[in-house]
XYZ file of C-alpha atoms in Angstrom:
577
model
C 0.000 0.000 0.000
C 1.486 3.377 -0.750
C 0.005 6.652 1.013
C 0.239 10.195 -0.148
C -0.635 12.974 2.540
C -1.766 16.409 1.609
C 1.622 18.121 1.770
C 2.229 15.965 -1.360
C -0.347 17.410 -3.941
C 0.971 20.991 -4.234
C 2.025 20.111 -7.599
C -1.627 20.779 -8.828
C -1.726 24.176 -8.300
C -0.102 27.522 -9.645
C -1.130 30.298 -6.648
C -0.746 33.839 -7.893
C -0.400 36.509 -4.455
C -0.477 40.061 -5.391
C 1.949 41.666 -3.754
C 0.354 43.733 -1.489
C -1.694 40.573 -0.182
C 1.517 38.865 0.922
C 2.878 41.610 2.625
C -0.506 41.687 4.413
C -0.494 38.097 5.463
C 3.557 38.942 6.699
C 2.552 41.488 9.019
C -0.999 39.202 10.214
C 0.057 37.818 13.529
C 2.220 40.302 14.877
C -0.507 42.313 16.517
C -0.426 42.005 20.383
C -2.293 42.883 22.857
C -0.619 45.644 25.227
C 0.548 44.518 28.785
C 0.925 47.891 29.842
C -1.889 49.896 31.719
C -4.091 49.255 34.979
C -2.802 46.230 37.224
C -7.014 45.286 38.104
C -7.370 44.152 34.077
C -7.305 40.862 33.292
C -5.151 40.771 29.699
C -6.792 38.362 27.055
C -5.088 36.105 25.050
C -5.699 33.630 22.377
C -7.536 35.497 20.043
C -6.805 34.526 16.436
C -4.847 37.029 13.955
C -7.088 37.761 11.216
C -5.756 38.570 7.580
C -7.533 39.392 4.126
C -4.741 38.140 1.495
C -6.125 37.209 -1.170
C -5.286 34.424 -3.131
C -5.817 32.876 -6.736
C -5.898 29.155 -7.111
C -5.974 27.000 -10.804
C -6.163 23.658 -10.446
C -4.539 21.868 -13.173
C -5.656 18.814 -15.116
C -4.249 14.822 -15.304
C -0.934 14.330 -16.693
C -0.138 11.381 -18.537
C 1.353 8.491 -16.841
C -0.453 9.795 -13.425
C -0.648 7.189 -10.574
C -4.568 6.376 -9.194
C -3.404 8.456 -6.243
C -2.149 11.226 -8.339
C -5.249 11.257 -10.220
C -7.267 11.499 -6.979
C -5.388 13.835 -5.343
C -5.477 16.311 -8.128
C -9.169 15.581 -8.768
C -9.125 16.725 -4.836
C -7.557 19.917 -5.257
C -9.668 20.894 -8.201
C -12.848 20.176 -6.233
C -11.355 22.646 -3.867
C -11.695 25.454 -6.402
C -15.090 26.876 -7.766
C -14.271 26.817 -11.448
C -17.467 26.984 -13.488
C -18.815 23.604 -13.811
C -15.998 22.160 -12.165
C -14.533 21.568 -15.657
C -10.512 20.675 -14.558
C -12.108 18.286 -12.038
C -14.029 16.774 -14.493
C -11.014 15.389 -16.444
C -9.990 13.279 -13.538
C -13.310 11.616 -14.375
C -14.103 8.966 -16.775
C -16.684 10.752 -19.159
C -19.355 8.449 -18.159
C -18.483 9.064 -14.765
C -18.253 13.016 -15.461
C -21.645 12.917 -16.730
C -23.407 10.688 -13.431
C -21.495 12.685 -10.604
C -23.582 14.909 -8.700
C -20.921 18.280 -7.906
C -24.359 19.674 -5.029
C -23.099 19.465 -1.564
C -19.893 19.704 0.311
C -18.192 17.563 3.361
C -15.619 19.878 4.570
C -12.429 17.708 5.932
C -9.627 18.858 8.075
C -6.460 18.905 5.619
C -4.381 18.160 8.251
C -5.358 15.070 8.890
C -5.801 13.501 5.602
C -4.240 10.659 3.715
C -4.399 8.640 0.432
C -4.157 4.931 0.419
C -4.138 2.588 -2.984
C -6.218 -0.934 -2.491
C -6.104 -3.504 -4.745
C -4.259 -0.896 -7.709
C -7.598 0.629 -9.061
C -9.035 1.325 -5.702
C -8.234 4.584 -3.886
C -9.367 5.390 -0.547
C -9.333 8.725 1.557
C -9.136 8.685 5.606
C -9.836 12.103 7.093
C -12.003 14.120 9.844
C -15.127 15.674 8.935
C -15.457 19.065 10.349
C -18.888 20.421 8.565
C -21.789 19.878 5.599
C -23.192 22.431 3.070
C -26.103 21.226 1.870
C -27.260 21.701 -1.959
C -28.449 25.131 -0.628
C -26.045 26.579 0.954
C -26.535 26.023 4.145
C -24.074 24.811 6.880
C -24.115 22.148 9.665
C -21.261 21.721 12.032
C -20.034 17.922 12.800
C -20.095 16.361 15.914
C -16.641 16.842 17.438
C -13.839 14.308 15.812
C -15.504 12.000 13.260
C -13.202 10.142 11.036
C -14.731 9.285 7.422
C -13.281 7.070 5.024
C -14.098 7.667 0.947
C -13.260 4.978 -2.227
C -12.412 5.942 -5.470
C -13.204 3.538 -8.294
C -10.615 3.831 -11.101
C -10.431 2.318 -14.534
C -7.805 2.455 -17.532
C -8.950 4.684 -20.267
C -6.890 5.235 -23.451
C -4.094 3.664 -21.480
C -4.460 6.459 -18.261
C -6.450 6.183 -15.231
C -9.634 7.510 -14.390
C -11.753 7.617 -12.137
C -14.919 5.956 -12.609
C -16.812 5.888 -9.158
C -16.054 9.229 -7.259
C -18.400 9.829 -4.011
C -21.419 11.801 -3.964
C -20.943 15.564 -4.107
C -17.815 17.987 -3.286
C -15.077 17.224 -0.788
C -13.561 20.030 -0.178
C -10.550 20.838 2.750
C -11.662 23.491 5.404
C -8.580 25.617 4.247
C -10.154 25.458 0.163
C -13.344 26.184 1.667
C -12.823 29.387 3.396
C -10.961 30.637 0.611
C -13.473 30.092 -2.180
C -16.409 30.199 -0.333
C -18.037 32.945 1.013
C -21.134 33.031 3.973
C -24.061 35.641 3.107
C -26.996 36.134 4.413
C -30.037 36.088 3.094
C -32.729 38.006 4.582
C -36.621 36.885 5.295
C -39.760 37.926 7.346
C -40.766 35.796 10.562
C -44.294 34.217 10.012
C -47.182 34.872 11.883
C -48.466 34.903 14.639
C -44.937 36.604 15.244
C -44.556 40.006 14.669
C -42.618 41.139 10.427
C -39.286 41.287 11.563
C -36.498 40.230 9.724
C -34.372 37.388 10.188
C -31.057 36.237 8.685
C -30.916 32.592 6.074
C -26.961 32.218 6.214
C -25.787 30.458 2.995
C -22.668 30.231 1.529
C -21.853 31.110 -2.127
C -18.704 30.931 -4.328
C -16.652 33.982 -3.743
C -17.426 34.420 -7.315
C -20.572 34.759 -7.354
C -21.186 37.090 -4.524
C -21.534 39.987 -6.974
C -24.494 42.246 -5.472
C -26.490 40.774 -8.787
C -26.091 36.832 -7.333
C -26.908 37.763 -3.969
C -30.433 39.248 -5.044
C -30.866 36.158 -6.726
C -30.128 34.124 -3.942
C -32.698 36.382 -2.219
C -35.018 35.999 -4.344
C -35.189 31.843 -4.927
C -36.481 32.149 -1.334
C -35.792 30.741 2.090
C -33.547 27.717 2.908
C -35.492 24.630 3.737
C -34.187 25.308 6.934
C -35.468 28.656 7.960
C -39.149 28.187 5.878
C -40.686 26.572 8.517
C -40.596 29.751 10.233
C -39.452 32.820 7.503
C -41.015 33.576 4.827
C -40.659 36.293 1.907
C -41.944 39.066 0.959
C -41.083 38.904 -2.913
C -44.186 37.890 -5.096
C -43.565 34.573 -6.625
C -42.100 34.674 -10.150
C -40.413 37.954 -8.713
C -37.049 38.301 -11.253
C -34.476 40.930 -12.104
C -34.845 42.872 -15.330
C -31.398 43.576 -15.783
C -28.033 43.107 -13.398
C -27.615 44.903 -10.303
C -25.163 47.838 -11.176
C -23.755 49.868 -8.329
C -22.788 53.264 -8.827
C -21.103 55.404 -6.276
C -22.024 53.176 -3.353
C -25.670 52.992 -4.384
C -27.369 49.708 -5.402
C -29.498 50.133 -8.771
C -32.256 47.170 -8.498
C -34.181 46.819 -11.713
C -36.878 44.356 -10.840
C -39.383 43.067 -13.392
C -42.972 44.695 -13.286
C -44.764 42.068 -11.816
C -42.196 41.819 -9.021
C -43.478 44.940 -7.241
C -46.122 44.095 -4.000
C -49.441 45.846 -4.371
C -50.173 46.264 -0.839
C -47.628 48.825 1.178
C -46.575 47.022 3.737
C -45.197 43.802 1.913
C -44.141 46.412 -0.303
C -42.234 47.717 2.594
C -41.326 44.191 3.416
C -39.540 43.366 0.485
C -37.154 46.667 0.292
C -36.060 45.894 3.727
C -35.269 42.528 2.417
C -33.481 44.069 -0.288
C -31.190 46.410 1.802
C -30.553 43.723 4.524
C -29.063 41.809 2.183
C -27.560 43.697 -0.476
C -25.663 46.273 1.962
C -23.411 43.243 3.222
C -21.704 44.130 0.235
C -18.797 46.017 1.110
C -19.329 47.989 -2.361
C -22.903 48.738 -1.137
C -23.849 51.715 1.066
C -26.939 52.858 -0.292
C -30.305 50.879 -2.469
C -33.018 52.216 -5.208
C -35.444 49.563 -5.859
C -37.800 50.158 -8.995
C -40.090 48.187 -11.891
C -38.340 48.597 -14.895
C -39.011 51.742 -16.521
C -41.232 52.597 -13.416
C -40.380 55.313 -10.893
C -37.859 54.194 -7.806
C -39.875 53.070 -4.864
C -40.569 54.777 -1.556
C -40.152 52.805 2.210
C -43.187 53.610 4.143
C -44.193 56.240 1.978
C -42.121 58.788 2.838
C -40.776 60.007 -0.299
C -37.150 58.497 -0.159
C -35.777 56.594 -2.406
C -32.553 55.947 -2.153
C -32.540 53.798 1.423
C -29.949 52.959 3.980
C -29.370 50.179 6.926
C -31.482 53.117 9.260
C -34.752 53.482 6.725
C -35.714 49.405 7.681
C -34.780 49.793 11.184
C -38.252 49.341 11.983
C -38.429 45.678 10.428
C -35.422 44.845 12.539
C -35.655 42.458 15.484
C -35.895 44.866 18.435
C -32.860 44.330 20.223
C -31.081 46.075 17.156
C -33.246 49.110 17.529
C -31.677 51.988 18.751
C -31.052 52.868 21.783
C -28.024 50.438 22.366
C -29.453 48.646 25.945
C -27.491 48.464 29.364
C -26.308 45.004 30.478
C -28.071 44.076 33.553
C -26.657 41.746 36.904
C -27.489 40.782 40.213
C -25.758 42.061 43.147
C -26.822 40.320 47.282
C -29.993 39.545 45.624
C -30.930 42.598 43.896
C -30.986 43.729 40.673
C -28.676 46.450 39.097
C -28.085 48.340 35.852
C -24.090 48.049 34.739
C -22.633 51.317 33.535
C -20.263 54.130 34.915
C -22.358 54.605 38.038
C -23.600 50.769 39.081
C -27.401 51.655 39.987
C -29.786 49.316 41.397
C -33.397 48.507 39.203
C -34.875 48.314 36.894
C -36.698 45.687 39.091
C -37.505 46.774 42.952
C -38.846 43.486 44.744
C -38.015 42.634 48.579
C -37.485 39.104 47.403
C -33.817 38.358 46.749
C -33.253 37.269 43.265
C -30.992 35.160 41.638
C -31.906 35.465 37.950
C -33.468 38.260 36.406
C -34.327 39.191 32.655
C -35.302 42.217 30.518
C -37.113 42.364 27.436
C -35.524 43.896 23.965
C -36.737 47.366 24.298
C -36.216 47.112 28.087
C -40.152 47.335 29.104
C -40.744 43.911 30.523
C -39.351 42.717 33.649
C -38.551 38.836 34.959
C -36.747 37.622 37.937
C -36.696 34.089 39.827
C -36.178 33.639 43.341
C -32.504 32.729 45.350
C -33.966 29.016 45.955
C -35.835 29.381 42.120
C -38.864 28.207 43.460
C -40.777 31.642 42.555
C -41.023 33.292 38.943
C -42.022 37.294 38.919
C -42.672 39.577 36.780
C -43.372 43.035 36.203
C -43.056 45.940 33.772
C -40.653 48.965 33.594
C -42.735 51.801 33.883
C -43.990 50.126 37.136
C -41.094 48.434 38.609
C -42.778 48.139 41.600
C -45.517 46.370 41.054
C -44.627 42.829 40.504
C -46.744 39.568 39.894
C -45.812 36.237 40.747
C -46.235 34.167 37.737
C -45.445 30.654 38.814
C -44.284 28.398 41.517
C -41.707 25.650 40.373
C -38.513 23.857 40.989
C -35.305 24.989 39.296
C -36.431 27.767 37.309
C -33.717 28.881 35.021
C -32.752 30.029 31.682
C -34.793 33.348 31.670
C -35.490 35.082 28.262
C -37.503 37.339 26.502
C -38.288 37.449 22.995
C -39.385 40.289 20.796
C -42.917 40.131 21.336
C -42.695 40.242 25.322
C -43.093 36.489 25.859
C -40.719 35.121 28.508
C -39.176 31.872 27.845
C -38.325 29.833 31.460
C -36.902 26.447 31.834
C -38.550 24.586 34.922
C -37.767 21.108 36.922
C -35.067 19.125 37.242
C -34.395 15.398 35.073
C -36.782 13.522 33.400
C -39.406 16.547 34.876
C -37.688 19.115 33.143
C -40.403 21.769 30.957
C -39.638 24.534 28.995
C -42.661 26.856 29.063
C -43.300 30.311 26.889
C -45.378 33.266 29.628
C -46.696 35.725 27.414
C -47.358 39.223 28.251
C -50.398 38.520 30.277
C -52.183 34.971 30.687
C -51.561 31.222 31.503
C -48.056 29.833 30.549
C -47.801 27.593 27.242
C -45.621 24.485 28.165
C -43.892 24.075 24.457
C -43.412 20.447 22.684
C -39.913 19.864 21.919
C -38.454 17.659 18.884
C -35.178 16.177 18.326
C -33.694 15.780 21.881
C -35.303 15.681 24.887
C -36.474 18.841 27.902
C -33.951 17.157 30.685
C -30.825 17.683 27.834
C -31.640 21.824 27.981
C -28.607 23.114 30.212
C -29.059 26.693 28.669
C -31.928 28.577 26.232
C -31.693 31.805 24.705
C -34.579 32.627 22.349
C -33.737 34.877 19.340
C -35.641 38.321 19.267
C -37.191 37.728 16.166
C -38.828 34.701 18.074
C -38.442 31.987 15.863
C -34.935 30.567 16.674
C -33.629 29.281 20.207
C -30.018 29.173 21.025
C -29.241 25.689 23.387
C -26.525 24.290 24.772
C -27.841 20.525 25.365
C -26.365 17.924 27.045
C -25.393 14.860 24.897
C -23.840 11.411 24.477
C -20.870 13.435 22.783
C -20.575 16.025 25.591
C -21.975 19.360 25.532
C -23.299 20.909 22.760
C -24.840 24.493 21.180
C -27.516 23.591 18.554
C -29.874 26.588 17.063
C -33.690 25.072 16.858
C -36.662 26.896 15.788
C -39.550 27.669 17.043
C -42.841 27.099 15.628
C -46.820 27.974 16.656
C -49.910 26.391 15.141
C -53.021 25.817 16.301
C -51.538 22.412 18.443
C -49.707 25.012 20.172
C -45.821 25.691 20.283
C -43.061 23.640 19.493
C -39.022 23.609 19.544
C -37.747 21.371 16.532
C -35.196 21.036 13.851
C -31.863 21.392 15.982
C -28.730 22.505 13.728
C -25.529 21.817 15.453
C -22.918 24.438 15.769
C -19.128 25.264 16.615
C -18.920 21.660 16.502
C -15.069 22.020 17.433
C -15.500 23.429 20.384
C -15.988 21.394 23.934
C -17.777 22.072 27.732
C -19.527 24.628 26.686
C -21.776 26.272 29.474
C -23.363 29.609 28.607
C -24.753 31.063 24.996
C -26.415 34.474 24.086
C -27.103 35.986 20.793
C -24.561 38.741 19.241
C -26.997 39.761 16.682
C -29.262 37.751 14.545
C -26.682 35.956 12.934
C -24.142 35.558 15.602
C -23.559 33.775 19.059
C -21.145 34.119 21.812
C -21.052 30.737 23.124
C -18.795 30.265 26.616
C -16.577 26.557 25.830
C -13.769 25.495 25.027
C -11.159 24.119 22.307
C -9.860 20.278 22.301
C -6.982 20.880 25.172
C -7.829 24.486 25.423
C -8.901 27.003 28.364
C -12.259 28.151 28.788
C -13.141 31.268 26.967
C -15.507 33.607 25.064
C -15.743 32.420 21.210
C -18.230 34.216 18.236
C -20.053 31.043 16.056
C -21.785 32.726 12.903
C -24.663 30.578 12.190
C -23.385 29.630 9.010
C -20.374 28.175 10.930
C -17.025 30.098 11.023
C -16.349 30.502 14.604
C -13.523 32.761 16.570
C -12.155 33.590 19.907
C -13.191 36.551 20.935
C -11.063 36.928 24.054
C -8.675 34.728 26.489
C -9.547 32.692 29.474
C -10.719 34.580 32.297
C -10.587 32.514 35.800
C -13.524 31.480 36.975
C -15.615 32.727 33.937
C -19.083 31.075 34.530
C -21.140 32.972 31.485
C -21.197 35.432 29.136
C -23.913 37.862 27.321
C -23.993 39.833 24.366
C -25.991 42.471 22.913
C -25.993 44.510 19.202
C -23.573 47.089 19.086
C -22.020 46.541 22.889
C -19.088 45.034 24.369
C -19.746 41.609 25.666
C -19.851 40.767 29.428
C -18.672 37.969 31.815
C -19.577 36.635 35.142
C -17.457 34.569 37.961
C -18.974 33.239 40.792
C -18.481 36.865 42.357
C -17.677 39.646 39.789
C -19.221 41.146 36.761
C -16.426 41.933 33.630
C -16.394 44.025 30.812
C -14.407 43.046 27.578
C -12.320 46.299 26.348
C -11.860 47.248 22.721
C -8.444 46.021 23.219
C -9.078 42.795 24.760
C -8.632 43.112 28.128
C -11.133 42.146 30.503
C -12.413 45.027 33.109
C -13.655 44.314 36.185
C -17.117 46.377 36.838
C -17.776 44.740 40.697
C -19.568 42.349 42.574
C -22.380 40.463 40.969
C -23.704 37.420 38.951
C -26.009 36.566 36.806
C -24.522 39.364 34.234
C -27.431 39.486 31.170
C -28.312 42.291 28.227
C -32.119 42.492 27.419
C -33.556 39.604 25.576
């Protein structure tokens, strides 16, 4: 048996690095963090250098005389690459072969643990470790931890070279190919009823080819993931098309749509630009959007005569804890609630009781706190913080949170007893159905806003876990379902929050690594966003603010430089939501 690893099959490839791109990736790295200034900060370390070299990569066709390993390690590398119809990879293929195999979905391996072995002398096989999936849309799912796949190549002699004959189903593709050819974007849809029309993020990813501001209005506009539409939907009427490309002229977005893409009633109307601005202005080329019909007049959000919209026009279809004002981070100090800031005041919610847990809706109106023994749920609203009601009496209540529409989320009981139940505004609790793992798994829930997705760590046969579910409501009442694993790299993790609507700070850890802070996208890429602190228990996030931290004792705030700032006494550190 002879084996070829991956540090073998440069030989494939001619890489082209402008100049100014390498210098970049010489300096990346050699930013660090200063370990000068106030003795009380805890200095962070382990954050990842970042660096935006770009680099060109051509795959190159068989050669004559190639070994079956040769031929599958270069039919590898050009899979790696996004070349229109994958035509170099193709010619490692027999053409019967190139005509049967299916190029939709990716398994992402981990090149550095990846080898070639020959069987039998027309049989090929490839041992690696899957890291992640894209599906045929798009859309990414983390793997479990360390999962070792195997792969077999079928070859055959054609005109006297090999070729291969049986390839596996769909794209493999090494993490380091993948996150330089492939880009995550996110397409942007409307919650369904009975939640309130806010928007919410469909993370795909897309060649970095075809991320032009024309592909990603297509992508918009072939609709939600299968994914998300059990609980997004659009706002584009069906059939909707572009008339012509999407040209961008001094930072502004020209969207030629055809006629009968244009809602009649005002408010999808309204719908669909914010759609359209959401998710064209990720575009670094893109500041500003005109939508129009084709030879039609440009079209107005909310009637109010302009046309040419920004990020800060849709605010209003925007989950609510993006909505300006940016909101306070809230803890618990000797049983009491306080507000963190320069000045540490105590509110927003005035109760005798000592707390333990508290929670504040996006917006800041609503009001939640459970008891020290969490035997006692209250609740209350900000303009009377006074006047508090005792919503339920349980064991273990935990795992406060609000969503966008002013229903509290609470986990309740302990094992095989274990409920999560939804209070709304006023009214009876719902106790919510739950698919795909089971209540007592829950360690930690943090609903989304927008009100259809939940953020969980669970407890599983594989250790712990963060999954994003979603939440659906029909007339059988609510349900948690369709779990997508993420950061499946990281280990004992212990405390999530959302970042934004398409981010998480999850608290865990890497194989052999400290505990610390780490940002997941929800389309997978995942980074450390600070170094261990000691005796870190949680973390919370919020839009536009600097995340927080909680010991067993004291409340941190993360500096722009990465330093962690202790803010005082407390627990229990949370932003609204």
């Amino acid at each position: 048996m002879s084996e070829l690893r991956r540090s073998e099959l440069c030989r494939h490839f001619a890489l082209r690095v402008s100049a100014a791109a390498s210098a970049l990736a010489v300096v990346a790295g050699c930013a660090a963090i200063p370990t000068s200034g106030d003795p009380q900060i805890v200095k962070a370390e382990g954050a990842p250098a970042q660096s935006d070299a770009e680099v060109r990569v051509i795959a190159q066709g068989p050669r004559p005389g190639d070994s079956p390993i040769s031929i599958v390690s270069g039919f590898l590398e050009a899979s790696g690459t996004t070349e229109e119809g994958f035509a170099t990879a193709r010619k490692f293929l027999t053409p019967a072969s190139s005509t049967r195999w299916n190029a939709r979905g990716i398994t992402i391996y981990d090149q550095a643990r990846f080898s070639l072995g020959e069987r039998s002398g027309d049989r090929v096989v490839l041992s690696t470790v899957a890291v992640g999936r894209v599906d045929d849309q798009g859309v990414y799912t983390a793997e479990p931890g360390e999962r070792s796949v195997q792969f077999t190549f079928q070859l055959v002699r054609t005109g006297g070279d090999w070729r291969i004959d049986e390839p596996p189903t769909g794209l493999l593709v090494s993490r380091q190919d993948f996150e330089r050819e492939y880009l995550k974007v996110d397409n942007y849809f409307v919650a369904r009823p009975p939640r309130t029309s806010v928007l919410v993020p469909d993370p795909v990813y897309l060649p970095r080819a075809s991320t032009s501001p024309t592909a990603r209005l297509e992508a918009l506009l072939r609709g939600p993931s299968r994914w998300l539409d059990a609980v997004a939907m659009t706002a584009v009427p069906t059939g909707a098309a572009l008339a012509e490309p999407v040209n961008v002229l001094s930072g502004v977005a020209l969207v030629r749509l055809t006629p009968e893409s244009l809602p009649i009633e005002g408010v999808q109307r309204d719908l669909m630009l914010a759609q359209i601005v959401m998710t064209l202005m990720q575009d670094p080329e893109v500041s500003q959007v005109e939508v129009r019909a084709l030879a039609e007049p440009p079209l107005s959000f909310g009637g109010a005569g302009n046309t040419v919209l920004r990020r800060a026009d849709v605010v209003p279809y925007l989950p609510a804890d993006q909505r300006p004002p940016p909101a306070p981070a809230y803890f618990v100090r000797d049983g009491s609630a306080y507000i963190s800031g320069e000045q540490m005041v105590q509110g927003p919610i005035a109760t005798d009781a000592e707390l333990v847990e508290i929670a504040v809706s996006p917006g800041g109106g609503l009001l939640a706190g459970v008891s020290s023994d969490r035997t006692t749920l209250v609740t209350g609203r900000a303009d009377d913080p006074k006047r508090l009601v005792s919503r339920a009496k349980g064991t273990n209540l935990r795992s406060l949170s609000f969503d966008g529409d002013g229903n509290l989320w609470v986990l309740s009981g302990e094992g095989g007893g274990t409920v999560v139940l939804r209070y709304p505004p006023s009214g009876p609790p719902q106790r919510v159905r739950v698919d795909g793992f089971e209540p007592r798994q829950i360690l930690r829930l943090r609903v989304a806003a927008d009100g259809v997705r939940l953020a969980l760590v669970l407890d599983t046969v594989r250790g712990t876990q963060v999954y994003v579910a979603q939440s659906t409501e029909d007339t059988d009442g609510l349900e948690i379902s369709g779990p997508r694993r993420m950061a499946g790299q990281l280990t004992g993790l212990r405390s999530v929050d959302w970042m934004d609507s398409g981010r998480l700070v999850v608290l865990g850890s890497l194989p052999d690594g400290q505990l610390q802070p780490f940002e997941v996208q929800l389309g997978g890429p995942v980074r450390a966003l600070a170094g261990t602190l000691p005796g870190i228990t949680e973390v919370s996030a919020a839009y536009g603010q600097p995340l927080m931290a909680a010991t067993k004792k004291q409340i941190y705030r993360l500096r722009e430089d990465g330093a962690w700032l202790p803010e005082g006494p407390g627990t229990a550190v949370t932003y609204p939501g």
